[in-house]
mmCIF file of C-alpha atoms in Angstrom:
data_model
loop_
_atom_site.group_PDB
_atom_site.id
_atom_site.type_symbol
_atom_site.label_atom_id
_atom_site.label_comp_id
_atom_site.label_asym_id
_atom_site.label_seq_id
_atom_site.Cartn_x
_atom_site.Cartn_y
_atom_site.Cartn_z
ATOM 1 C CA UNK A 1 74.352 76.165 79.231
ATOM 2 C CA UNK A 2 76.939 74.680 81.923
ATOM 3 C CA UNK A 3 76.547 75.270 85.453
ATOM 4 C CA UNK A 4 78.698 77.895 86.810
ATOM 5 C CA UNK A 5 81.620 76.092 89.188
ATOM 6 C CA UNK A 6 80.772 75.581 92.727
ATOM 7 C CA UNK A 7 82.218 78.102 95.278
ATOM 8 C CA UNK A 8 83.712 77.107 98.157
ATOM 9 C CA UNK A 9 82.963 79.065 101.177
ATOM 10 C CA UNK A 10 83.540 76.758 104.264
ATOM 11 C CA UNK A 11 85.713 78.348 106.495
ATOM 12 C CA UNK A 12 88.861 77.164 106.347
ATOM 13 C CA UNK A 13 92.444 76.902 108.608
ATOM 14 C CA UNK A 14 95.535 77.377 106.562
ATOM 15 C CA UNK A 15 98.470 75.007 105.842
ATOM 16 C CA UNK A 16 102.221 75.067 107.367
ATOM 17 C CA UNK A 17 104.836 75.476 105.166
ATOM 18 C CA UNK A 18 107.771 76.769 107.150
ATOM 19 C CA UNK A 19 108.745 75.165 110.477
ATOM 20 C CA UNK A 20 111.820 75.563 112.217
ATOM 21 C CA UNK A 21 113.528 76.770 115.714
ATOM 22 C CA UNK A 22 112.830 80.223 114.913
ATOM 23 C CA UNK A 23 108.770 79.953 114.051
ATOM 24 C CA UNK A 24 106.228 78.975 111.470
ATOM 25 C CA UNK A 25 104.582 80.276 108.188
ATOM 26 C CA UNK A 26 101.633 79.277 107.417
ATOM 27 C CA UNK A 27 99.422 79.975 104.212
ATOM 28 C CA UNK A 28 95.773 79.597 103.098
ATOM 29 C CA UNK A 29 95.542 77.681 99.841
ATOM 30 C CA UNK A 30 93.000 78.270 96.733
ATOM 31 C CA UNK A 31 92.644 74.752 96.621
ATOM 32 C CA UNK A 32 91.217 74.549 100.135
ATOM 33 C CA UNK A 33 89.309 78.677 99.674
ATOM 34 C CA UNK A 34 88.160 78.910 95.884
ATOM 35 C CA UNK A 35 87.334 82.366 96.824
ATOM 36 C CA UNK A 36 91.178 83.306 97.582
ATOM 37 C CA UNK A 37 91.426 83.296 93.366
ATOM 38 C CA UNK A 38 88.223 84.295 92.590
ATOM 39 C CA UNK A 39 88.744 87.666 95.011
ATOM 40 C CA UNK A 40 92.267 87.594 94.021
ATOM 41 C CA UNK A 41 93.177 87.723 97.626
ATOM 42 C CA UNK A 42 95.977 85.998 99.469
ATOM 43 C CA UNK A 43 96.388 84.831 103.572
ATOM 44 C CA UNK A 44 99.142 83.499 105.504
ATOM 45 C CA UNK A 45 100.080 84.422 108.782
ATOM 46 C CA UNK A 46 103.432 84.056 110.890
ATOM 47 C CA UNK A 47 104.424 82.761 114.314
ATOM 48 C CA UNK A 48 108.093 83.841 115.630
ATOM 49 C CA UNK A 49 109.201 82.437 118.754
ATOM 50 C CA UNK A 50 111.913 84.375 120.880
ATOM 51 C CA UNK A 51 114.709 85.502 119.256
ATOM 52 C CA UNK A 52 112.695 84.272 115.586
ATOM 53 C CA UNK A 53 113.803 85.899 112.763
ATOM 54 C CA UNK A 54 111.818 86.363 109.604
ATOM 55 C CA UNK A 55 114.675 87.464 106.924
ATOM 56 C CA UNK A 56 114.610 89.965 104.412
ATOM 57 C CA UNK A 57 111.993 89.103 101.689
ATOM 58 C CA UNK A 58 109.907 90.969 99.243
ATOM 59 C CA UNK A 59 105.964 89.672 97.982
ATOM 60 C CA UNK A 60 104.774 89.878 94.389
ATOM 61 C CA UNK A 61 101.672 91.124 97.133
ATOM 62 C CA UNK A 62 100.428 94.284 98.353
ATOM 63 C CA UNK A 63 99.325 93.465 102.146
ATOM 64 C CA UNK A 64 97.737 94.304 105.493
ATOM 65 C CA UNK A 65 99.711 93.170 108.323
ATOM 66 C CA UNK A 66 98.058 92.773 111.716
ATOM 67 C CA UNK A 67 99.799 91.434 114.444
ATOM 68 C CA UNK A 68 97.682 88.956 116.290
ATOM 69 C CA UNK A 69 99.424 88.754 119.359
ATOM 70 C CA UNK A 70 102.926 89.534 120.811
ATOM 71 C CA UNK A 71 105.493 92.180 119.951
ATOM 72 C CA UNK A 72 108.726 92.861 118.021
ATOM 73 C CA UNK A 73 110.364 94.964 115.161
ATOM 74 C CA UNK A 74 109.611 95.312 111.863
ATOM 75 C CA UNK A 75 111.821 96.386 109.309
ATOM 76 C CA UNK A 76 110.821 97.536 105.633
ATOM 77 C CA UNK A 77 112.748 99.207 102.826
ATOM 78 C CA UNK A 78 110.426 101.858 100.932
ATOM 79 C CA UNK A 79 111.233 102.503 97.561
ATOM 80 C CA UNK A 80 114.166 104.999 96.439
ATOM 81 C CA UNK A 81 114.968 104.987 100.007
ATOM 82 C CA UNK A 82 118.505 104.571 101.388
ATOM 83 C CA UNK A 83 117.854 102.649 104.593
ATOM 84 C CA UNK A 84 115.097 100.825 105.846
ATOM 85 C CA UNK A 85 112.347 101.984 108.790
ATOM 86 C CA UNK A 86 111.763 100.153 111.726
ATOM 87 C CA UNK A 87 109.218 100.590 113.793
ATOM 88 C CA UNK A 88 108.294 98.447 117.116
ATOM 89 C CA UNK A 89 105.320 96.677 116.538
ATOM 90 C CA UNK A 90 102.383 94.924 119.096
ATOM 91 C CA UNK A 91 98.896 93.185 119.210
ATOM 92 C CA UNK A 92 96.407 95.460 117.547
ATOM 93 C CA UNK A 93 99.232 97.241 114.897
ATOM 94 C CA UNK A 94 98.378 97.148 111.192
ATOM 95 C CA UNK A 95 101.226 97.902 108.726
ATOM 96 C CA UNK A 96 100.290 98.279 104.759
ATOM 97 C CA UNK A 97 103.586 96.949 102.749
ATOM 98 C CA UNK A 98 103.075 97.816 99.022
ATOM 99 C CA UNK A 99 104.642 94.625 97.187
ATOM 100 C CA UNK A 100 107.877 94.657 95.614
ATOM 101 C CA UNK A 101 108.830 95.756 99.050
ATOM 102 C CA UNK A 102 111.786 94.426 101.285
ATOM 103 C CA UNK A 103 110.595 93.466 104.911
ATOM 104 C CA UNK A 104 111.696 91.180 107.807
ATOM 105 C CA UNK A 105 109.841 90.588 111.238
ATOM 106 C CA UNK A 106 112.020 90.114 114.431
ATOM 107 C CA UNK A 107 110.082 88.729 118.175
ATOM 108 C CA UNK A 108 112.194 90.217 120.855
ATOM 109 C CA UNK A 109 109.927 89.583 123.631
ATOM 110 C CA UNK A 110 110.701 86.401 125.405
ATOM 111 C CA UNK A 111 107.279 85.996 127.134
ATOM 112 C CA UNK A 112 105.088 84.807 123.875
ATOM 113 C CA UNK A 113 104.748 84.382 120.318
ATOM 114 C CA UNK A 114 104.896 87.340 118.150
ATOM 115 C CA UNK A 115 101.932 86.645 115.320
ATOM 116 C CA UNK A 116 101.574 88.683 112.177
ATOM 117 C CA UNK A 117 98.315 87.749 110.173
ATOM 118 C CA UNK A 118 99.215 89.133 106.288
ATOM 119 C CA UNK A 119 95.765 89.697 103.859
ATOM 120 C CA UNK A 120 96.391 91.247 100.911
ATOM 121 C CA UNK A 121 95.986 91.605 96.946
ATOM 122 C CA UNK A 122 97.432 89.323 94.536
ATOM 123 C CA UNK A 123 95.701 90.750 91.419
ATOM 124 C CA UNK A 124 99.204 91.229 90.157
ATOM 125 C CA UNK A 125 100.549 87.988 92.120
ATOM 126 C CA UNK A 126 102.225 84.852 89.859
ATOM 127 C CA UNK A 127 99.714 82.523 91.503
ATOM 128 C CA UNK A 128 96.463 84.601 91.584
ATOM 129 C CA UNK A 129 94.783 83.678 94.745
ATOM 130 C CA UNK A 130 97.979 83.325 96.781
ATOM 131 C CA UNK A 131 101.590 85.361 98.105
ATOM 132 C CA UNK A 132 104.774 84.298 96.367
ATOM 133 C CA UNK A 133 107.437 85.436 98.413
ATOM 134 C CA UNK A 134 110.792 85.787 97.207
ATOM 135 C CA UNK A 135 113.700 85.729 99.853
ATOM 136 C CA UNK A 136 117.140 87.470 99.276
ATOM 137 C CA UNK A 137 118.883 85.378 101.027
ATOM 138 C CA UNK A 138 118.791 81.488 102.686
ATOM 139 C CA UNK A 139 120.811 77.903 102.530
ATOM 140 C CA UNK A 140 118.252 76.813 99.527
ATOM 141 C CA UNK A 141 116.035 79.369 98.112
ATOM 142 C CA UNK A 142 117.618 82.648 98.635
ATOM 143 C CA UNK A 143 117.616 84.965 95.218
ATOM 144 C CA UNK A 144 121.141 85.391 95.213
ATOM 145 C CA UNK A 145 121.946 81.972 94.918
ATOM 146 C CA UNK A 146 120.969 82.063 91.361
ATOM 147 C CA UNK A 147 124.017 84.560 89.853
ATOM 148 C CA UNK A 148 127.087 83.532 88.763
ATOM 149 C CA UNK A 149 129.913 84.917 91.417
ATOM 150 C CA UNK A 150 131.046 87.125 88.657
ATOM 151 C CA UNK A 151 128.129 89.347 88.826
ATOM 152 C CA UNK A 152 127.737 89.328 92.408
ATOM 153 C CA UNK A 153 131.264 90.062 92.682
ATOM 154 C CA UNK A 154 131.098 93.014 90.091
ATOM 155 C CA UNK A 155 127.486 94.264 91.830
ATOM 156 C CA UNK A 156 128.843 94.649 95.016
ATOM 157 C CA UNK A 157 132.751 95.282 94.447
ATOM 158 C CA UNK A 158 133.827 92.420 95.988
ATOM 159 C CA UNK A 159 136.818 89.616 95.639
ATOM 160 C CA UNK A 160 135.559 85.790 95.849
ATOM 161 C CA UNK A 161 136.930 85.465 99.368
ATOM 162 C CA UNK A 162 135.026 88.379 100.742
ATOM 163 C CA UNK A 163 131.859 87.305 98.565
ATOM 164 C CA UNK A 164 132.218 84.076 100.002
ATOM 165 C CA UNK A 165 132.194 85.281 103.694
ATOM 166 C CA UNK A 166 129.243 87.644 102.948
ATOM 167 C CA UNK A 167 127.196 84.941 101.089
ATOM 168 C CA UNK A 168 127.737 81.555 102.572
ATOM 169 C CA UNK A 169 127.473 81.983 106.191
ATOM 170 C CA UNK A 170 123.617 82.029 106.747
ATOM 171 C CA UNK A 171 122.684 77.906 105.948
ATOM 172 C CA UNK A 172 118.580 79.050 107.200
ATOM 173 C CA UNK A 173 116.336 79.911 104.978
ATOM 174 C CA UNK A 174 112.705 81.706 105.418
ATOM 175 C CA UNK A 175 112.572 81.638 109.054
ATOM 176 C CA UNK A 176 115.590 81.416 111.724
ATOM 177 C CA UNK A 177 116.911 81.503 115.456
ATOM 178 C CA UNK A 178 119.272 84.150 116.527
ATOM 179 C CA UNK A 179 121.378 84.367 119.060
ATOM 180 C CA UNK A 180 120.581 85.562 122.036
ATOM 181 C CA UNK A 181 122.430 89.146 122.465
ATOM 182 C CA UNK A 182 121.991 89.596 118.251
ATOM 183 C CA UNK A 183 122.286 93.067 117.813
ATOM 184 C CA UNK A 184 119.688 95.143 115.943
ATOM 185 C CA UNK A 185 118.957 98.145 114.984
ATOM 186 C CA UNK A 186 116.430 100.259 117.177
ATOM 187 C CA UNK A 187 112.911 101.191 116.171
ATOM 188 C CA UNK A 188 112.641 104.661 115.203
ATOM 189 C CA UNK A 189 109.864 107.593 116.856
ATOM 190 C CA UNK A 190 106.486 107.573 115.707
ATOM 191 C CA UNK A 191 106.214 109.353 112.435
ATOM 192 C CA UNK A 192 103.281 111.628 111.204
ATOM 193 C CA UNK A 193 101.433 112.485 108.662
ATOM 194 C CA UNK A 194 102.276 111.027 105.218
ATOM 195 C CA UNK A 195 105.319 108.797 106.569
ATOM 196 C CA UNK A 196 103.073 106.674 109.513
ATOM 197 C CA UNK A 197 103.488 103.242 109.117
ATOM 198 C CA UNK A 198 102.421 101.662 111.590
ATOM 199 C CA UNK A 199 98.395 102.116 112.977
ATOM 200 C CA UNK A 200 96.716 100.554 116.318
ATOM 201 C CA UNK A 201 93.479 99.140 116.383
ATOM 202 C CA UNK A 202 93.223 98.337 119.567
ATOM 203 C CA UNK A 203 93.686 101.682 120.830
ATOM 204 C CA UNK A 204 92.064 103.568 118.416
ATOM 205 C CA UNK A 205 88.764 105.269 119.431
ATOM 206 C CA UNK A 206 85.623 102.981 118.013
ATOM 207 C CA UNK A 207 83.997 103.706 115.154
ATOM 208 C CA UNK A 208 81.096 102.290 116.122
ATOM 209 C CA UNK A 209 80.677 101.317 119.386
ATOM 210 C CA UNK A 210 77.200 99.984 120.907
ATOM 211 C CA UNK A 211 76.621 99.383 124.913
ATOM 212 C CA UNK A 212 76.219 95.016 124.634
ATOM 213 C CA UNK A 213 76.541 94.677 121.198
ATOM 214 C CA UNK A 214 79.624 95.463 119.479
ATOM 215 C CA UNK A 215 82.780 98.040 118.425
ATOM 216 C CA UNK A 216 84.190 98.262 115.202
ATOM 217 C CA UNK A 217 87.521 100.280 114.216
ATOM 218 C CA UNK A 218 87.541 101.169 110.477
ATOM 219 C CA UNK A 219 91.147 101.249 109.268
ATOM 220 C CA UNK A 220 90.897 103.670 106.136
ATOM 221 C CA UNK A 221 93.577 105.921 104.193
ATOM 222 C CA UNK A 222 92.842 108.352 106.659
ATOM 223 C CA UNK A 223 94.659 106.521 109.095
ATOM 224 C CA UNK A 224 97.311 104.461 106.960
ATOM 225 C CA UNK A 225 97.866 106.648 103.886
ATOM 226 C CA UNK A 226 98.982 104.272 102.193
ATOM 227 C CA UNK A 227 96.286 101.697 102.061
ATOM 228 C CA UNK A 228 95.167 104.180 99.045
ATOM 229 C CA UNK A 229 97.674 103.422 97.356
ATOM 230 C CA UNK A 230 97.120 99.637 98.022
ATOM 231 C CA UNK A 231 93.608 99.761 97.168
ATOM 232 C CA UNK A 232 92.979 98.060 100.876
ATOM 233 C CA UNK A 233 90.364 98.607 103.578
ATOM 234 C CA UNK A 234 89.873 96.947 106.661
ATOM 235 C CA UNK A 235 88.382 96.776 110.168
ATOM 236 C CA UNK A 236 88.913 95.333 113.688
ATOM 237 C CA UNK A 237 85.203 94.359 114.898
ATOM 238 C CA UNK A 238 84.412 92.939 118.785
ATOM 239 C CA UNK A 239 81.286 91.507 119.375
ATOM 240 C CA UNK A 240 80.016 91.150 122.489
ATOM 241 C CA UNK A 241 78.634 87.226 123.871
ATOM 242 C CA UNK A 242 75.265 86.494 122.302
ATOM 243 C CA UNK A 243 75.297 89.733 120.250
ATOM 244 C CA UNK A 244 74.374 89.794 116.443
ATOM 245 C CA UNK A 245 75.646 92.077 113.631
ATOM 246 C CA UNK A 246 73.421 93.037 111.512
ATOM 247 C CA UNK A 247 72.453 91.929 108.156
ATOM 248 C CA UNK A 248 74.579 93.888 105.629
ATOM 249 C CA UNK A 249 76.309 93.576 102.104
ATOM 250 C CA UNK A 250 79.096 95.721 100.849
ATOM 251 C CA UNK A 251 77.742 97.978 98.006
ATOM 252 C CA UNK A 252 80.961 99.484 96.548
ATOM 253 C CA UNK A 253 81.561 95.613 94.695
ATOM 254 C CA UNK A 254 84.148 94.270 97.335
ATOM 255 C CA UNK A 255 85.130 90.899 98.432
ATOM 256 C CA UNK A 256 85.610 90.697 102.565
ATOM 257 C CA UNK A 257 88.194 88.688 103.735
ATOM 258 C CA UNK A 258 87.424 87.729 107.691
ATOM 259 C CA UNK A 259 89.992 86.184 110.227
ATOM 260 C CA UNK A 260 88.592 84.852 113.540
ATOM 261 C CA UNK A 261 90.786 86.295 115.734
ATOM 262 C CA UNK A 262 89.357 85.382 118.948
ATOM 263 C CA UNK A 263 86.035 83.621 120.648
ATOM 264 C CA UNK A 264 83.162 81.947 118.777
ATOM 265 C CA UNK A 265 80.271 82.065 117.343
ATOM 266 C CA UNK A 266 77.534 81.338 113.608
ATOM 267 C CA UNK A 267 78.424 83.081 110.076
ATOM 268 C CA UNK A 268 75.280 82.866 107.759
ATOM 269 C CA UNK A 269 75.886 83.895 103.875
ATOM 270 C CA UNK A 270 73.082 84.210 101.670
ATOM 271 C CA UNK A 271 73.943 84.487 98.051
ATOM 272 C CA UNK A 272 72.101 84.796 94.263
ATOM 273 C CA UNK A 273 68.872 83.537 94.174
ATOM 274 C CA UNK A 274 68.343 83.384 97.411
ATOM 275 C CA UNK A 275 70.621 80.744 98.214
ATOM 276 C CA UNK A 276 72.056 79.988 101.524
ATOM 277 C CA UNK A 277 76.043 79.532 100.281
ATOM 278 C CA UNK A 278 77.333 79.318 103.854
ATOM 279 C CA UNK A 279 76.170 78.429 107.867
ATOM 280 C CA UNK A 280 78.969 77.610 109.898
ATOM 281 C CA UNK A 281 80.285 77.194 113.548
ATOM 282 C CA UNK A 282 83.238 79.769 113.676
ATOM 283 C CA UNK A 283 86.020 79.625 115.890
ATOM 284 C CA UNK A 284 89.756 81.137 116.460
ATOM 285 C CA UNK A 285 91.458 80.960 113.724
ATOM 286 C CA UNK A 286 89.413 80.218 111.050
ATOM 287 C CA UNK A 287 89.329 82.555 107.566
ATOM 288 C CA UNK A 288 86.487 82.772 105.508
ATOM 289 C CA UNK A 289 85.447 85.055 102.294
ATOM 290 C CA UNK A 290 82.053 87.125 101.456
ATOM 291 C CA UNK A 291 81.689 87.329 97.761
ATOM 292 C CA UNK A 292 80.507 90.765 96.280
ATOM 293 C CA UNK A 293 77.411 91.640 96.872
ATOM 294 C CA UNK A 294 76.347 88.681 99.139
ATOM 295 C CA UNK A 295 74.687 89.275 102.420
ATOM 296 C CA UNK A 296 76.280 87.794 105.710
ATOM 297 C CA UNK A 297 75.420 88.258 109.611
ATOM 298 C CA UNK A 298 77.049 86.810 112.679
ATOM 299 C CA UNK A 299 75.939 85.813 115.992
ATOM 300 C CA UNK A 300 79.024 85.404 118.648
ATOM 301 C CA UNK A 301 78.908 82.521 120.890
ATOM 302 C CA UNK A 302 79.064 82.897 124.952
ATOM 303 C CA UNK A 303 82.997 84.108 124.440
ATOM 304 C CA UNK A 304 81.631 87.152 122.263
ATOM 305 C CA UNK A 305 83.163 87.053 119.464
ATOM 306 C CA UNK A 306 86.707 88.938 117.410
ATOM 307 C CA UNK A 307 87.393 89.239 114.132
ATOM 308 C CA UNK A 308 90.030 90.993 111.506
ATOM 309 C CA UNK A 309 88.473 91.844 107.911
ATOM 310 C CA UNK A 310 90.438 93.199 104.583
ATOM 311 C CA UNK A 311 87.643 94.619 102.172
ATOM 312 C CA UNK A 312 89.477 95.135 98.610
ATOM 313 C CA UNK A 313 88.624 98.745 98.117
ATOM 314 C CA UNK A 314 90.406 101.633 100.326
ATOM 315 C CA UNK A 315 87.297 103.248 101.402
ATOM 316 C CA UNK A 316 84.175 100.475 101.839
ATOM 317 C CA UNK A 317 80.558 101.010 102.292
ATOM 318 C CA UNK A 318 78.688 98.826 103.465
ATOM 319 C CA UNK A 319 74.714 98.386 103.500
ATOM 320 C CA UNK A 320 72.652 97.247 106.479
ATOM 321 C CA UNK A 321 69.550 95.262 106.214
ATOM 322 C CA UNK A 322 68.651 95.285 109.641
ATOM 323 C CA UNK A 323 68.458 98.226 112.691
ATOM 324 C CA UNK A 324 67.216 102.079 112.598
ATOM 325 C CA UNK A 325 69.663 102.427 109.777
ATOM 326 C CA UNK A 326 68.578 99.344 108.235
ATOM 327 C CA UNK A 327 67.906 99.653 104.381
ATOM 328 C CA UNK A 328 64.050 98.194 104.876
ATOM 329 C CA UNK A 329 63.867 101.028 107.473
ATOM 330 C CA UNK A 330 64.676 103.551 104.775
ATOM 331 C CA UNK A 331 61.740 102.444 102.364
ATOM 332 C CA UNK A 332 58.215 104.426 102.228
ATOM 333 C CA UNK A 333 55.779 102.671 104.212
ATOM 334 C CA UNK A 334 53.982 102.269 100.963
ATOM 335 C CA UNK A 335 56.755 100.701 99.024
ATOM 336 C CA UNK A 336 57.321 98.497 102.339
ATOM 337 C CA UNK A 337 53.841 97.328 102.424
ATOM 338 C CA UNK A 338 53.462 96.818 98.775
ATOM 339 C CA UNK A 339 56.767 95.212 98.372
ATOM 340 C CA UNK A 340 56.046 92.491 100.957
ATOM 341 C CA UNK A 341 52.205 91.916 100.498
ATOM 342 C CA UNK A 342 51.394 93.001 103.828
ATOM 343 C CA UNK A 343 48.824 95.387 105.621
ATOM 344 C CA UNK A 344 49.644 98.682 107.517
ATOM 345 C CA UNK A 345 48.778 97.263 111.093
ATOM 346 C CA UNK A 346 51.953 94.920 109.928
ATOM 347 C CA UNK A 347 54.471 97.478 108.768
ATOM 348 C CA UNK A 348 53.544 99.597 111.689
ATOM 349 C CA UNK A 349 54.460 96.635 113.940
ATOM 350 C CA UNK A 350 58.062 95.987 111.709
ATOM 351 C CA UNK A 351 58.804 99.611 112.036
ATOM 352 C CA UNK A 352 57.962 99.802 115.421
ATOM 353 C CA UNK A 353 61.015 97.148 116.430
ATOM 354 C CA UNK A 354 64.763 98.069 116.400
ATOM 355 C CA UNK A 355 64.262 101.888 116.651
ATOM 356 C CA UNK A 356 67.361 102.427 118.433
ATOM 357 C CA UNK A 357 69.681 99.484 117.420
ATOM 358 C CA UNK A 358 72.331 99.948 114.615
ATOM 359 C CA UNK A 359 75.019 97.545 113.022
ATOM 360 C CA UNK A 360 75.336 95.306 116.172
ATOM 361 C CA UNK A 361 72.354 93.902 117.951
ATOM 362 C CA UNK A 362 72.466 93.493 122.100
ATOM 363 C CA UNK A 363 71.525 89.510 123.116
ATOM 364 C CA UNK A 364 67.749 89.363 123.540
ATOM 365 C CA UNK A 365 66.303 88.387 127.029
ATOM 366 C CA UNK A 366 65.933 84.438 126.062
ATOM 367 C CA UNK A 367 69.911 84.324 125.165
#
């Protein structure tokens, strides 16, 4: 019988593809993250200077956007709908675009970088495992291009000369530089109910939120309808310096996709058998996958520690090993003893500690 292939866990940073006056795109491969295929998962994320203009594209890819830093305007064409919504985007904002979709990203602040992490589901992707975005328009791989001017001219009742000025102006492709003064169009009110697009974790109210140890913001349907329709979960999580999250695995069968957003700090993954599949340093910027099933913990470093996870199911649970609501907790204390060999004085003194801990673990008085 052959060995099953080797997964690749190691952390990894992702690769630049698009680099120009306006910003940068940047993707995580399959080849570098085995995981990305075998979770069917894509990552890229993308960095608009001032006045950087992501243009009008649409993803064989449903996704998560969270915007890592900065602000700007987003723009996205829902389906069967006549004009597009825009909404103003900042740090902490999470938008769910279905794929098919048409969307373009727009920095208007001239103080920093407006950066847009994008997770999402490729199960129905070209390249499993990673986004193929396809632009309408650019100098050398807009869609357009591709039809004869007879078409074009007959789909949008218009003569060469006027097809000519519409289609031949813009010589950027993927990412550009407008001027300054541009005119565009102006983000709508904040929408309710059903037609909320856009959802802030940084403001939200916590989840989960433990005095020295950590917060976590659970971004479900309830908040982004959507996301049901996407099949997509996810969660902002702050840890504090020296704290630990507890031991857990997700039991609904989902893969976790984790960004580093900010600080530092360990990842330990234990998989089948018993294995350890993954120890590793973490720091900004680095992405990383939990397979189904597996069980991982982190400990931040003296920065605490930030991160930004996609789980690929709408509505995750998740199963802790460790704290008052820890799954050994939960067992008889006859099962407990029996099932580890030891005597009662023992399981008295195991279910003596972390009475009042849950999920995230305050530093200890030696750290």
């Amino acid at each position: 019988m052959e060995a099953a292939p080797k997964r690749v866990l190691t952390p990894a940073l992702p690769k630049e593809i698009i680099s120009s006056e306006g910003g940068r795109y940047q993707v995580w491969l399959s080849s570098d993250l085995s995981l990305l295929s075998e979770g069917r998962i894509g990552a890229a994320k993308l960095i608009l200077n001032y006045l950087g203009f992501s243009l009008p594209k649409y993803s064989d890819s449903s996704k998560v956007c969270y915007v890592l830093g900065g602000s700007g305007i987003c723009g996205i064409v829902l389906p069967e709908a006549d004009s597009e919504r825009v909404v103003k985007v900042k740090r902490g904002d999470a938008i769910a675009v279905p794929f098919g979709v048409v969307s373009w990203w727009f920095n208007d602040n001239s103080s920093e970088e407006l950066e847009v992490l994008f997770l999402g589901d490729t199960s129905k992707a070209h390249r499993t495992g990673e986004f193929t975005d396809f632009d309408l328009i650019g100098g050398s791989n807009g869609m357009y291009r591709g039809f004869s001017k007879r078409f074009m001219c007959r789909a949008w009742d218009l003569n060469e000369s006027e097809l000519n000025r519409v289609m031949s102006s813009q010589s950027g492709s993927g990412i550009v530089k407008l001027e300054e003064g541009t005119s565009m169009p102006t983000p709508e009110a904040e929408a309710g109910d059903n037609l909320t697009l856009v959802f802030n974790c940084e403001e939200a109210k916590p989840d989960i939120d433990i005095d020295n140890g950590g917060r976590v913001v659970v971004l479900t349907s309830n908040y982004l309808p959507i996301l049901k329709e996407l099949g997509l979960g996810a969660d902002l999580v702050k840890i504090d310096k020296y704290a630990m999250c507890s031991p857990g695995h997700s039991s609904d069968s989902a893969f976790q996709v984790t960004y580093i957003i900010k600080g530092s700090g360990r990842v330990e993954v234990v998989g089948m058998d018993g294995e350890k599949v993954l120890e590793f340093d973490l720091q900004a910027g680095y992405l990383f996958i939990v397979p189904r099933f597996y069980i991982v913990s982190k400990i931040a470093g003296d920065e605490g520690m930030q991160w930004f996870s996609i789980i690929t199911t709408p509505d995750p649970v998740f199963l802790n090993h460790a704290g008052k609501t820890g799954v050994l907790k939960a067992l008889s204390k006859e099962i407990f003893a029996a099932t580890f060999n030891v005597d009662e004085e023992t399981e008295a003194l195991f279910r003596s500690k972390r009475t009042q801990d849950a999920v995230f673990f305050p530093p200890t008085k030696n750290e």
